[in-house]
Short mmCIF file of C-alpha atoms and ligand atoms in Angstrom, two decimals:
data_model
loop_
_atom_site.label_atom_id
_atom_site.label_comp_id
_atom_site.label_asym_id
_atom_site.label_seq_id
_atom_site.Cartn_x
_atom_site.Cartn_y
_atom_site.Cartn_z
CA MET A 69 0.00 0.00 0.00
CA THR A 70 1.21 3.51 -0.83
CA VAL A 71 1.45 6.20 1.80
CA LEU A 72 -0.52 9.22 0.61
CA ALA A 73 0.52 11.59 3.37
CA SER A 74 3.12 11.09 6.08
CA ILE A 75 2.91 13.23 9.19
CA GLY A 76 6.05 13.28 11.31
CA GLU A 77 6.37 14.66 14.83
CA LEU A 78 3.88 17.39 14.19
CA THR A 79 3.49 19.87 17.01
CA VAL A 80 1.09 22.81 16.72
CA THR A 81 0.99 25.69 19.16
CA TYR A 82 -1.55 28.50 19.14
CA ARG A 83 -1.08 31.86 20.83
CA ARG A 84 -3.98 32.79 23.05
CA ASP A 85 -4.43 35.54 25.61
CA GLY A 86 -0.70 36.22 25.70
CA GLY A 87 -0.03 32.53 26.42
CA LYS A 88 0.33 29.37 24.36
CA VAL A 89 -1.95 26.41 23.75
CA THR A 90 -0.34 23.25 22.41
CA ALA A 91 -3.03 21.68 20.23
CA LEU A 92 -0.92 18.81 18.81
CA ARG A 93 2.05 17.16 20.50
CA SER A 94 4.53 15.29 18.34
CA VAL A 95 1.97 13.47 16.22
CA SER A 96 3.25 10.93 13.70
CA LEU A 97 0.76 9.23 11.41
CA ASP A 98 0.72 7.79 7.89
CA ILE A 99 -2.42 8.15 5.82
CA MET A 100 -2.51 5.30 3.33
CA ALA A 101 -3.68 5.94 -0.23
CA GLY A 102 -7.28 4.81 -0.66
CA GLU A 103 -7.99 4.12 3.00
CA ARG A 104 -10.84 5.43 5.13
CA LEU A 105 -9.25 6.72 8.32
CA ALA A 106 -11.21 8.18 11.22
CA ILE A 107 -9.83 10.62 13.76
CA ILE A 108 -11.75 10.54 17.03
CA GLY A 109 -11.39 12.18 20.41
CA GLU A 110 -13.22 14.53 22.72
CA SER A 111 -13.64 18.26 22.10
CA GLY A 112 -10.30 20.08 22.16
CA SER A 113 -8.22 16.95 21.50
CA GLY A 114 -6.71 18.50 18.36
CA LYS A 115 -8.73 16.81 15.60
CA SER A 116 -9.53 19.97 13.64
CA THR A 117 -6.01 21.27 14.13
CA LEU A 118 -4.68 18.11 12.49
CA ALA A 119 -7.09 18.53 9.57
CA LEU A 120 -6.13 22.18 9.11
CA ALA A 121 -2.42 21.31 9.27
CA ILE A 122 -2.84 18.63 6.58
CA ALA A 123 -4.75 21.10 4.38
CA GLU A 124 -2.04 23.70 5.00
CA LEU A 125 -4.58 26.07 6.50
CA LEU A 126 -2.50 26.87 9.57
CA PRO A 127 0.05 29.69 9.70
CA SER A 128 3.40 27.94 9.26
CA SER A 129 4.72 29.71 12.35
CA SER A 130 2.37 27.67 14.54
CA ALA A 131 3.42 24.25 13.21
CA ASP A 132 6.60 22.30 13.78
CA GLY A 133 7.33 18.90 12.22
CA ARG A 134 6.75 17.58 8.73
CA ILE A 135 3.96 16.56 6.42
CA GLU A 136 5.09 14.80 3.26
CA TRP A 137 3.05 13.56 0.31
CA PRO A 138 4.79 10.55 -1.23
CA GLY A 139 1.53 9.32 -2.77
CA LEU A 140 0.87 12.65 -4.46
CA GLY A 141 4.30 13.62 -5.69
CA ARG A 142 3.62 17.34 -5.37
CA THR A 143 2.66 19.92 -2.80
CA PRO A 144 -1.08 19.52 -2.31
CA LEU A 145 -3.42 22.31 -3.24
CA LEU A 146 -6.64 22.73 -1.30
CA GLY A 147 -9.58 22.27 -3.65
CA ARG A 148 -7.57 20.38 -6.25
CA ASP A 149 -5.79 17.65 -4.26
CA ILE A 150 -7.65 17.99 -0.97
CA GLY A 151 -11.41 18.41 -0.63
CA PHE A 152 -12.48 19.79 2.73
CA VAL A 153 -15.98 19.50 4.18
CA PHE A 154 -16.56 21.53 7.33
CA GLN A 155 -19.08 21.05 10.12
CA ASP A 156 -21.18 24.03 9.11
CA PRO A 157 -22.00 24.14 5.40
CA SER A 158 -23.24 27.73 5.76
CA ALA A 159 -19.70 28.75 6.65
CA SER A 160 -18.16 27.16 3.55
CA LEU A 161 -20.86 28.20 1.05
CA ASP A 162 -21.11 31.76 -0.22
CA PRO A 163 -24.62 33.05 0.65
CA VAL A 164 -24.83 35.42 -2.36
CA MET A 165 -23.60 33.06 -5.08
CA THR A 166 -25.76 30.40 -6.74
CA ILE A 167 -24.95 26.84 -5.87
CA GLY A 168 -24.20 26.01 -9.49
CA LYS A 169 -21.69 28.82 -9.76
CA GLN A 170 -19.93 27.83 -6.53
CA ILE A 171 -19.39 24.27 -7.70
CA ALA A 172 -18.61 25.31 -11.28
CA GLU A 173 -16.00 27.74 -9.99
CA VAL A 174 -14.05 24.90 -8.37
CA ALA A 175 -14.16 22.85 -11.59
CA ARG A 176 -13.14 25.89 -13.66
CA THR A 177 -10.25 26.86 -11.42
CA HIS A 178 -8.73 23.44 -10.96
CA LEU A 179 -9.74 21.51 -14.08
CA GLY A 180 -9.41 24.33 -16.60
CA LEU A 181 -12.98 23.91 -17.85
CA ASN A 182 -14.91 26.75 -19.47
CA TRP A 183 -18.11 27.95 -17.77
CA SER A 184 -20.43 25.80 -19.83
CA GLN A 185 -18.38 22.65 -19.19
CA ALA A 186 -18.06 23.60 -15.52
CA TYR A 187 -21.82 24.04 -15.15
CA ALA A 188 -22.39 20.65 -16.79
CA LYS A 189 -19.95 19.19 -14.27
CA ALA A 190 -21.75 20.99 -11.42
CA ARG A 191 -25.09 19.59 -12.54
CA ASN A 192 -23.64 16.10 -12.67
CA LEU A 193 -22.20 16.54 -9.16
CA LEU A 194 -25.55 17.73 -7.79
CA GLU A 195 -27.03 14.55 -9.20
CA ARG A 196 -24.27 12.45 -7.65
CA VAL A 197 -24.89 13.96 -4.20
CA ARG A 198 -28.58 13.24 -4.83
CA LEU A 199 -30.03 16.69 -4.55
CA PRO A 200 -33.76 16.32 -5.37
CA ASP A 201 -33.94 18.72 -8.34
CA PRO A 202 -30.41 19.32 -9.68
CA ASP A 203 -31.54 21.72 -12.45
CA ALA A 204 -33.36 23.97 -10.00
CA ALA A 205 -30.57 23.66 -7.45
CA LEU A 206 -28.01 25.00 -9.94
CA HIS A 207 -29.79 28.36 -9.78
CA ALA A 208 -30.71 28.26 -6.08
CA PHE A 209 -28.93 30.09 -3.26
CA PRO A 210 -27.73 28.26 -0.13
CA HIS A 211 -30.48 29.70 2.12
CA GLN A 212 -33.10 27.99 -0.03
CA LEU A 213 -31.84 24.56 1.00
CA SER A 214 -32.10 22.52 4.19
CA GLY A 215 -29.03 21.84 6.34
CA GLY A 216 -28.63 18.35 4.92
CA GLN A 217 -29.01 19.62 1.35
CA LYS A 218 -26.45 22.36 1.99
CA GLN A 219 -24.01 19.75 3.25
CA ARG A 220 -24.60 17.75 0.04
CA VAL A 221 -23.71 20.88 -1.95
CA ALA A 222 -20.60 21.44 0.17
CA ILE A 223 -19.57 17.84 -0.53
CA ALA A 224 -20.18 18.35 -4.26
CA ALA A 225 -17.93 21.43 -4.21
CA ALA A 226 -15.29 19.57 -2.21
CA ILE A 227 -15.04 16.73 -4.74
CA ALA A 228 -15.54 18.86 -7.89
CA ALA A 229 -11.86 18.85 -8.85
CA GLY A 230 -11.41 15.14 -8.14
CA PRO A 231 -9.22 15.43 -5.03
CA LYS A 232 -7.12 12.47 -3.86
CA LEU A 233 -7.99 13.17 -0.21
CA LEU A 234 -11.38 14.09 1.21
CA ILE A 235 -11.33 15.54 4.72
CA ALA A 236 -14.68 15.64 6.51
CA ASP A 237 -14.39 17.48 9.83
CA GLU A 238 -17.52 16.79 11.91
CA ALA A 239 -19.35 17.02 8.60
CA THR A 240 -22.47 15.40 10.00
CA SER A 241 -22.43 16.67 13.59
CA ALA A 242 -24.86 19.54 13.02
CA LEU A 243 -27.45 17.30 11.34
CA ASP A 244 -30.22 15.21 12.85
CA THR A 245 -29.65 11.47 13.12
CA ILE A 246 -31.47 10.35 9.97
CA VAL A 247 -29.79 12.96 7.77
CA GLN A 248 -26.48 12.11 9.45
CA THR A 249 -26.84 8.47 8.39
CA GLU A 250 -27.69 9.52 4.83
CA ILE A 251 -24.67 11.81 4.57
CA VAL A 252 -22.36 9.12 5.95
CA ALA A 253 -23.71 6.70 3.32
CA LEU A 254 -23.21 9.34 0.63
CA ILE A 255 -19.61 9.99 1.67
CA ARG A 256 -18.93 6.25 1.68
CA GLN A 257 -20.34 5.90 -1.84
CA LEU A 258 -18.53 8.91 -3.34
CA VAL A 259 -15.22 7.88 -1.78
CA ALA A 260 -15.60 4.39 -3.26
CA GLU A 261 -16.67 5.64 -6.69
CA ASP A 262 -13.83 8.15 -7.02
CA GLY A 263 -11.19 6.07 -5.25
CA MET A 264 -10.57 8.86 -2.77
CA THR A 265 -8.75 8.59 0.53
CA LEU A 266 -10.99 9.65 3.42
CA LEU A 267 -10.06 11.41 6.63
CA PHE A 268 -13.24 11.34 8.68
CA ILE A 269 -13.14 13.43 11.83
CA SER A 270 -15.72 12.87 14.53
CA HIS A 271 -16.21 12.82 18.27
CA ASP A 272 -18.60 9.93 17.64
CA ILE A 273 -16.87 6.53 17.75
CA ALA A 274 -19.97 4.75 16.43
CA LEU A 275 -20.04 6.88 13.28
CA ALA A 276 -16.30 6.43 12.88
CA ALA A 277 -16.68 2.66 13.19
CA GLU A 278 -19.41 2.69 10.58
CA LEU A 279 -17.30 4.46 7.99
CA ALA A 280 -13.62 3.87 8.65
CA GLU A 281 -11.22 0.97 8.17
CA ARG A 282 -8.78 2.42 10.70
CA ILE A 283 -9.33 4.65 13.71
CA ALA A 284 -6.85 7.05 15.31
CA VAL A 285 -7.75 8.15 18.84
CA PHE A 286 -6.59 11.59 19.97
CA ARG A 287 -6.45 12.96 23.48
CA HIS A 288 -4.99 16.29 24.62
CA GLY A 289 -3.19 16.70 21.31
CA ARG A 290 -1.60 13.25 21.35
CA LEU A 291 -2.26 10.24 19.17
CA VAL A 292 -2.99 7.70 21.91
CA GLU A 293 -4.18 4.70 19.92
CA LEU A 294 -4.25 3.66 16.27
CA GLY A 295 -5.54 0.46 14.72
CA THR A 296 -8.09 -1.24 12.52
CA THR A 297 -11.66 -0.42 13.39
CA ALA A 298 -12.31 -4.00 14.49
CA ARG A 299 -9.29 -3.92 16.83
CA ILE A 300 -9.99 -0.48 18.29
CA VAL A 301 -13.63 -1.36 18.93
CA GLY A 302 -13.08 -4.98 19.92
CA ALA A 303 -9.84 -4.81 21.90
CA PRO A 304 -8.84 -1.23 22.77
CA THR A 305 -5.56 -1.05 24.66
CA GLN A 306 -6.11 2.42 26.11
CA ALA A 307 -8.46 3.15 28.98
CA TYR A 308 -9.39 6.37 27.20
CA THR A 309 -10.57 4.49 24.09
CA ARG A 310 -12.58 2.14 26.31
CA ALA A 311 -14.15 5.17 27.97
CA LEU A 312 -15.17 6.56 24.57
CA LEU A 313 -16.68 3.18 23.71
CA ASP A 314 -18.42 2.85 27.07
CA ALA A 315 -19.93 6.29 26.68
CA HIS A 316 -21.67 4.91 23.62
CA ILE A 317 -22.61 1.38 24.29
CA GLY A 318 -22.20 0.65 27.94
CA LEU A 319 -19.85 -2.28 28.50
CA ASP A 320 -21.10 -4.26 25.54
CA ALA A 321 -18.99 -3.77 22.41
CA ALA A 322 -20.94 -6.38 20.45
CA PRO A 323 -23.12 -4.03 18.39
CA LEU A 324 -20.15 -1.91 17.29
CA LEU A 325 -18.00 -4.98 16.66
CA ASP A 326 -20.77 -6.38 14.56
CA LEU A 327 -20.84 -3.12 12.64
CA ALA A 328 -17.08 -3.11 12.16
CA GLY A 329 -17.19 -6.76 11.06
CA ARG A 330 -19.94 -6.20 8.54
CA ARG A 331 -18.19 -3.19 7.07
CA ALA A 332 -14.71 -4.71 6.90
N1 ATP B 575 -7.30 29.43 16.44
C1 ATP B 575 -7.03 29.02 17.69
N2 ATP B 575 -6.47 29.84 18.59
C2 ATP B 575 -6.17 29.43 19.84
N3 ATP B 575 -6.42 28.18 20.29
C3 ATP B 575 -7.00 27.31 19.45
C4 ATP B 575 -7.34 27.68 18.11
N4 ATP B 575 -7.91 26.60 17.50
C5 ATP B 575 -7.92 25.62 18.42
N5 ATP B 575 -7.38 26.03 19.59
C6 ATP B 575 -7.18 25.19 20.80
O1 ATP B 575 -6.42 24.06 20.42
C7 ATP B 575 -6.91 22.88 21.05
C8 ATP B 575 -7.34 21.87 20.00
O2 ATP B 575 -8.44 22.40 19.30
P1 ATP B 575 -9.12 21.66 18.07
O3 ATP B 575 -10.10 22.60 17.50
O4 ATP B 575 -8.08 21.13 17.16
O5 ATP B 575 -9.87 20.44 18.78
P2 ATP B 575 -11.00 19.46 18.23
O6 ATP B 575 -10.59 18.09 18.65
O7 ATP B 575 -11.24 19.71 16.81
O8 ATP B 575 -12.29 19.88 19.10
P3 ATP B 575 -13.85 19.84 18.70
O9 ATP B 575 -14.30 18.41 18.85
O10 ATP B 575 -14.50 20.74 19.71
O11 ATP B 575 -13.99 20.35 17.29
C9 ATP B 575 -8.02 23.33 21.97
O12 ATP B 575 -7.49 23.56 23.24
C10 ATP B 575 -8.48 24.64 21.35
O13 ATP B 575 -9.04 25.49 22.33
MG1 MG B 576 -12.92 20.31 15.71
#
């Protein structure tokens, strides 16, 4: 298996209120090409910081360590090589631009398409993310859609340039349970169809187990446990991982194990 991205001893420090907050502490992690990897951990454990570092969205002064891309062979460009889906689609979508234009813009910028080709691509993407009426949606504005529909649009924009890596940071956390399940299924399908690598970030170990082949557990900025989903769920070595599991399913790991087994 090829390593897509290799993170080595990454430490990230933010300045806050005249002091310093260390969000990541010497994290080393290989993301394998084509895998579905989940990052889990409680609020403040450094999950988003890791995602932002990988997408090169942090000021370089705050990060120490290395991120290399052997499986890409070039410096990644956000939008082209990395698709990023955030928790709140309203924050990533432009409220005064039609949905079609926002998606077409990505395809135009990174694939060199003209507007007409880019709009055709946008329409096709709206169909792929199963928006009810893709033709109408092309001309709609974000506020005319539900939260789940907006997240579908954000996903369409994220994959418009055919990125190698899709990062979903709490992409379903703001949605109700049924919509959450639908979006997870959609991400799974798109990742499989396009052969993308998935970095799925969640505080929810059950969702992570449903989607990912491997799980990395973060706590206080450290990578505390990494393994296959079946191993992490079935035989966690860290008390912290067990606590995350227990918070979900009491002492009985059987339902999650069953899930991990079925999805393997
Ligand atoms: N821009 C920032 N400035 C200062 N401190 C920050 C900044 N972003 C994050 N932090 C701090 O860094 C630590 C890690 O935050 P991060 O957002 O990466 O955690 P997280 O695991 O994504 O949490 P959540 O589950 O709430 O999204 C926290 O202590 C947080 O308060
Ligand atoms: Mg976060």
